PDB file of C-alpha atoms and ligand atoms in Angstrom:
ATOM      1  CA  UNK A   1      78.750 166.784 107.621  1.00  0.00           C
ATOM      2  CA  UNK A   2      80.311 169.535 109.314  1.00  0.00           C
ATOM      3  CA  UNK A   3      83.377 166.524 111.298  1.00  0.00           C
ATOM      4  CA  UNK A   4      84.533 166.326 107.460  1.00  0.00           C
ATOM      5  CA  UNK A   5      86.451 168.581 105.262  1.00  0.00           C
ATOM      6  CA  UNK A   6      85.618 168.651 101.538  1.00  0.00           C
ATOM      7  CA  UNK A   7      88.604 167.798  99.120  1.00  0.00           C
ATOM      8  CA  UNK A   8      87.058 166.758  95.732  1.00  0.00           C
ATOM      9  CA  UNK A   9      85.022 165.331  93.734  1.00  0.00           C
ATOM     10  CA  UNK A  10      85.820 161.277  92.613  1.00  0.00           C
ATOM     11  CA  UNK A  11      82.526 160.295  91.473  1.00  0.00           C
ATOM     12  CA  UNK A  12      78.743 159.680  91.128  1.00  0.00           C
ATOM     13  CA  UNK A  13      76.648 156.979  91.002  1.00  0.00           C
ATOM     14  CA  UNK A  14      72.750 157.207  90.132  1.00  0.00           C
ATOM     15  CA  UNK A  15      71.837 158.420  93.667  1.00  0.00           C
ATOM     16  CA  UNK A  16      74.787 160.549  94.994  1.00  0.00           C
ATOM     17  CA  UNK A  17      78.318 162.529  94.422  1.00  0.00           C
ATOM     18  CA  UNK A  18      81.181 160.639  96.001  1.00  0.00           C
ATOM     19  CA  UNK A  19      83.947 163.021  98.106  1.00  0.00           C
ATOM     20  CA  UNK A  20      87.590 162.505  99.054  1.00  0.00           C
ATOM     21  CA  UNK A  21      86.933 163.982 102.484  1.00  0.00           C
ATOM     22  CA  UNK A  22      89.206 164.475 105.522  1.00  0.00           C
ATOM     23  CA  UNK A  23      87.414 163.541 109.475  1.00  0.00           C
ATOM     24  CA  UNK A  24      88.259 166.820 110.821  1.00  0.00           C
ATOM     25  CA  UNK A  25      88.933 165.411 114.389  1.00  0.00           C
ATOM     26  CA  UNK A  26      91.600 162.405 113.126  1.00  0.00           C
ATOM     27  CA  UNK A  27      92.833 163.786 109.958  1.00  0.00           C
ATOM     28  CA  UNK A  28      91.819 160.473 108.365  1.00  0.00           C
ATOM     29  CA  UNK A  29      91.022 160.219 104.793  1.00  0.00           C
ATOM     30  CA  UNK A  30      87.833 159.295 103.682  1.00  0.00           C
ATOM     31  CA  UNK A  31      84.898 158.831 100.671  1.00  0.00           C
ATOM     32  CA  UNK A  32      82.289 160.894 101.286  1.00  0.00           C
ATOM     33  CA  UNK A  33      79.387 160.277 100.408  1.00  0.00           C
ATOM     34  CA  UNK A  34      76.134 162.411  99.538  1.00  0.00           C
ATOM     35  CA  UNK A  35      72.970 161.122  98.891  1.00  0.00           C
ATOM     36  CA  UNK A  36      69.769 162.900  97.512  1.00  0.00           C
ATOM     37  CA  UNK A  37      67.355 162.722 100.090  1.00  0.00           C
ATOM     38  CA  UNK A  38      63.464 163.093  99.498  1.00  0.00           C
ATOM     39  CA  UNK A  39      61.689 164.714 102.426  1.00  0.00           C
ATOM     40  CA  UNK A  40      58.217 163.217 101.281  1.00  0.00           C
ATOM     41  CA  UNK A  41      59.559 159.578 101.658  1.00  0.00           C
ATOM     42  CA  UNK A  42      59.670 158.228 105.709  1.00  0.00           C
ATOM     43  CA  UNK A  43      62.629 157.212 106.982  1.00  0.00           C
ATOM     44  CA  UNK A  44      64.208 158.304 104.148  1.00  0.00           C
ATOM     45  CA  UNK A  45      64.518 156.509 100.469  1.00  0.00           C
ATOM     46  CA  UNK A  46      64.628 152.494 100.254  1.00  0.00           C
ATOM     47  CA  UNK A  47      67.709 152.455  97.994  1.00  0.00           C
ATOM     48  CA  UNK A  48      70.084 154.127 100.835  1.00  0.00           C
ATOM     49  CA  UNK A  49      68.539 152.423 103.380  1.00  0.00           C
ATOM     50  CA  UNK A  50      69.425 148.816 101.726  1.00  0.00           C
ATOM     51  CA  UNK A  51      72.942 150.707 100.976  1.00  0.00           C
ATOM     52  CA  UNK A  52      73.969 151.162 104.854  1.00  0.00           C
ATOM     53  CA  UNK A  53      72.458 147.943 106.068  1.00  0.00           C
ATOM     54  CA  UNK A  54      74.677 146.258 103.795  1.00  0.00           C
ATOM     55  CA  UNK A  55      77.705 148.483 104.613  1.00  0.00           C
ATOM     56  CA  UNK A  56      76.448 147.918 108.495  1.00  0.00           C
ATOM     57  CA  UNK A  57      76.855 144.142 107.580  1.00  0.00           C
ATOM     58  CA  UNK A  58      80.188 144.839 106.039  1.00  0.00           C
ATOM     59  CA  UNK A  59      81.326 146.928 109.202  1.00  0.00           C
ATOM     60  CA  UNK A  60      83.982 144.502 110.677  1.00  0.00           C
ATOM     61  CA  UNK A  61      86.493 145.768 107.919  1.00  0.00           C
ATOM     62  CA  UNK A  62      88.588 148.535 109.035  1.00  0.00           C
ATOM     63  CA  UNK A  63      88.059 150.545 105.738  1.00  0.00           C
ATOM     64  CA  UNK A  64      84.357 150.359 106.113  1.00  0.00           C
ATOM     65  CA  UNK A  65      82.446 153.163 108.244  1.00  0.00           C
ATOM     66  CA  UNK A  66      80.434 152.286 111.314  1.00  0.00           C
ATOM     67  CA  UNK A  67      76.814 153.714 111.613  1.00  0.00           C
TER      68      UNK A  67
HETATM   69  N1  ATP B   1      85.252 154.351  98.742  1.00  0.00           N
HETATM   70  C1  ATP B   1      85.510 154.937  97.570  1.00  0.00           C
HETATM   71  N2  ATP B   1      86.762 155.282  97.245  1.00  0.00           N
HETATM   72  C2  ATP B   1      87.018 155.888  96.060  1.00  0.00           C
HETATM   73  N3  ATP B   1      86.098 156.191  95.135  1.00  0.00           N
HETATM   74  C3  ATP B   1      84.837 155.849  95.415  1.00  0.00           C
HETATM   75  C4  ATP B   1      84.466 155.219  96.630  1.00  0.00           C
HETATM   76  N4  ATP B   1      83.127 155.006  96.625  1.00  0.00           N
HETATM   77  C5  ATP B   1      82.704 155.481  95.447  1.00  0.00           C
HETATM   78  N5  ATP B   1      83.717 155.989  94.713  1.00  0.00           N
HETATM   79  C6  ATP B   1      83.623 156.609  93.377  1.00  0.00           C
HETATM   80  O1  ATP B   1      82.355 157.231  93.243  1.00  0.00           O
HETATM   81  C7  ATP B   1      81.627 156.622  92.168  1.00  0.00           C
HETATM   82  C8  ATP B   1      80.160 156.585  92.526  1.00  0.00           C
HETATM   83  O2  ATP B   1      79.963 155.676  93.598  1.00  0.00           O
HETATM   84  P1  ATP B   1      78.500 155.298  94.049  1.00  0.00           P
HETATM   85  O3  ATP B   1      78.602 154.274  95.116  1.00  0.00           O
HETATM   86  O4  ATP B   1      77.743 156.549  94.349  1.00  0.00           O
HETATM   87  O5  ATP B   1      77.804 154.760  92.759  1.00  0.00           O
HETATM   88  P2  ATP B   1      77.972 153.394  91.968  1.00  0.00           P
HETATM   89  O6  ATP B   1      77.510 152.286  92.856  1.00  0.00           O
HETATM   90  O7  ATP B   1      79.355 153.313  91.376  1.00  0.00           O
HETATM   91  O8  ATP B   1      76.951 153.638  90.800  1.00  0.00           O
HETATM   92  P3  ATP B   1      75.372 153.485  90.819  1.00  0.00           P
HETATM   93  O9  ATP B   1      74.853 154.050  92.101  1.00  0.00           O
HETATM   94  O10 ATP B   1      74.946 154.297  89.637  1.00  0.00           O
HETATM   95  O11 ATP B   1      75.132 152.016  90.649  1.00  0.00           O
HETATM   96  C9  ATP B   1      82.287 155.286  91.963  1.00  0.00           C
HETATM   97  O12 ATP B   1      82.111 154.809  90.661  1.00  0.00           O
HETATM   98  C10 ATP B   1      83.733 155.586  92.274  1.00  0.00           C
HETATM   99  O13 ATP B   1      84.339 156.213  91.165  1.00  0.00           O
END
């Protein structure tokens, strides 16, 4: 969290708050976003992890962050 800069809010879905962010070390603009995370649940909640597998499947696209 700390290679992005804040902006503003754009949105929020059922599980997070969505950012206009800027990468810190590019100046590229970006969505951010944050995710509740439950510390009782290993490996972290099943909803985000099915969220970045698909984005990892996605990941060929330019606009689309790399994990
Ligand atoms: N890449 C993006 N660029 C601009 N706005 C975005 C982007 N991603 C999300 N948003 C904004 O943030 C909102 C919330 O997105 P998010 O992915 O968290 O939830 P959702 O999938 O729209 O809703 P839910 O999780 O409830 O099904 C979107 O409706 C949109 O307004």
């Amino acid at each position: 969290m700390e290679a992005f800069e804040k902006l503003e809010k754009v949105g929020g879905g059922t599980y997070g708050k969505v950012y206009r962010a800027r990468e810190k070390a590019t100046g590229l603009i970006v969505a951010l976003k944050k995710t509740r995370l439950h510390e009782d649940e290993e490996g972290g909640p099943p909803t985000t992890l099915c969220e970045i597998s698909i984005l990892r499947m996605l990941g060929r696209d330019p606009d689309i962050v790399r994990f």
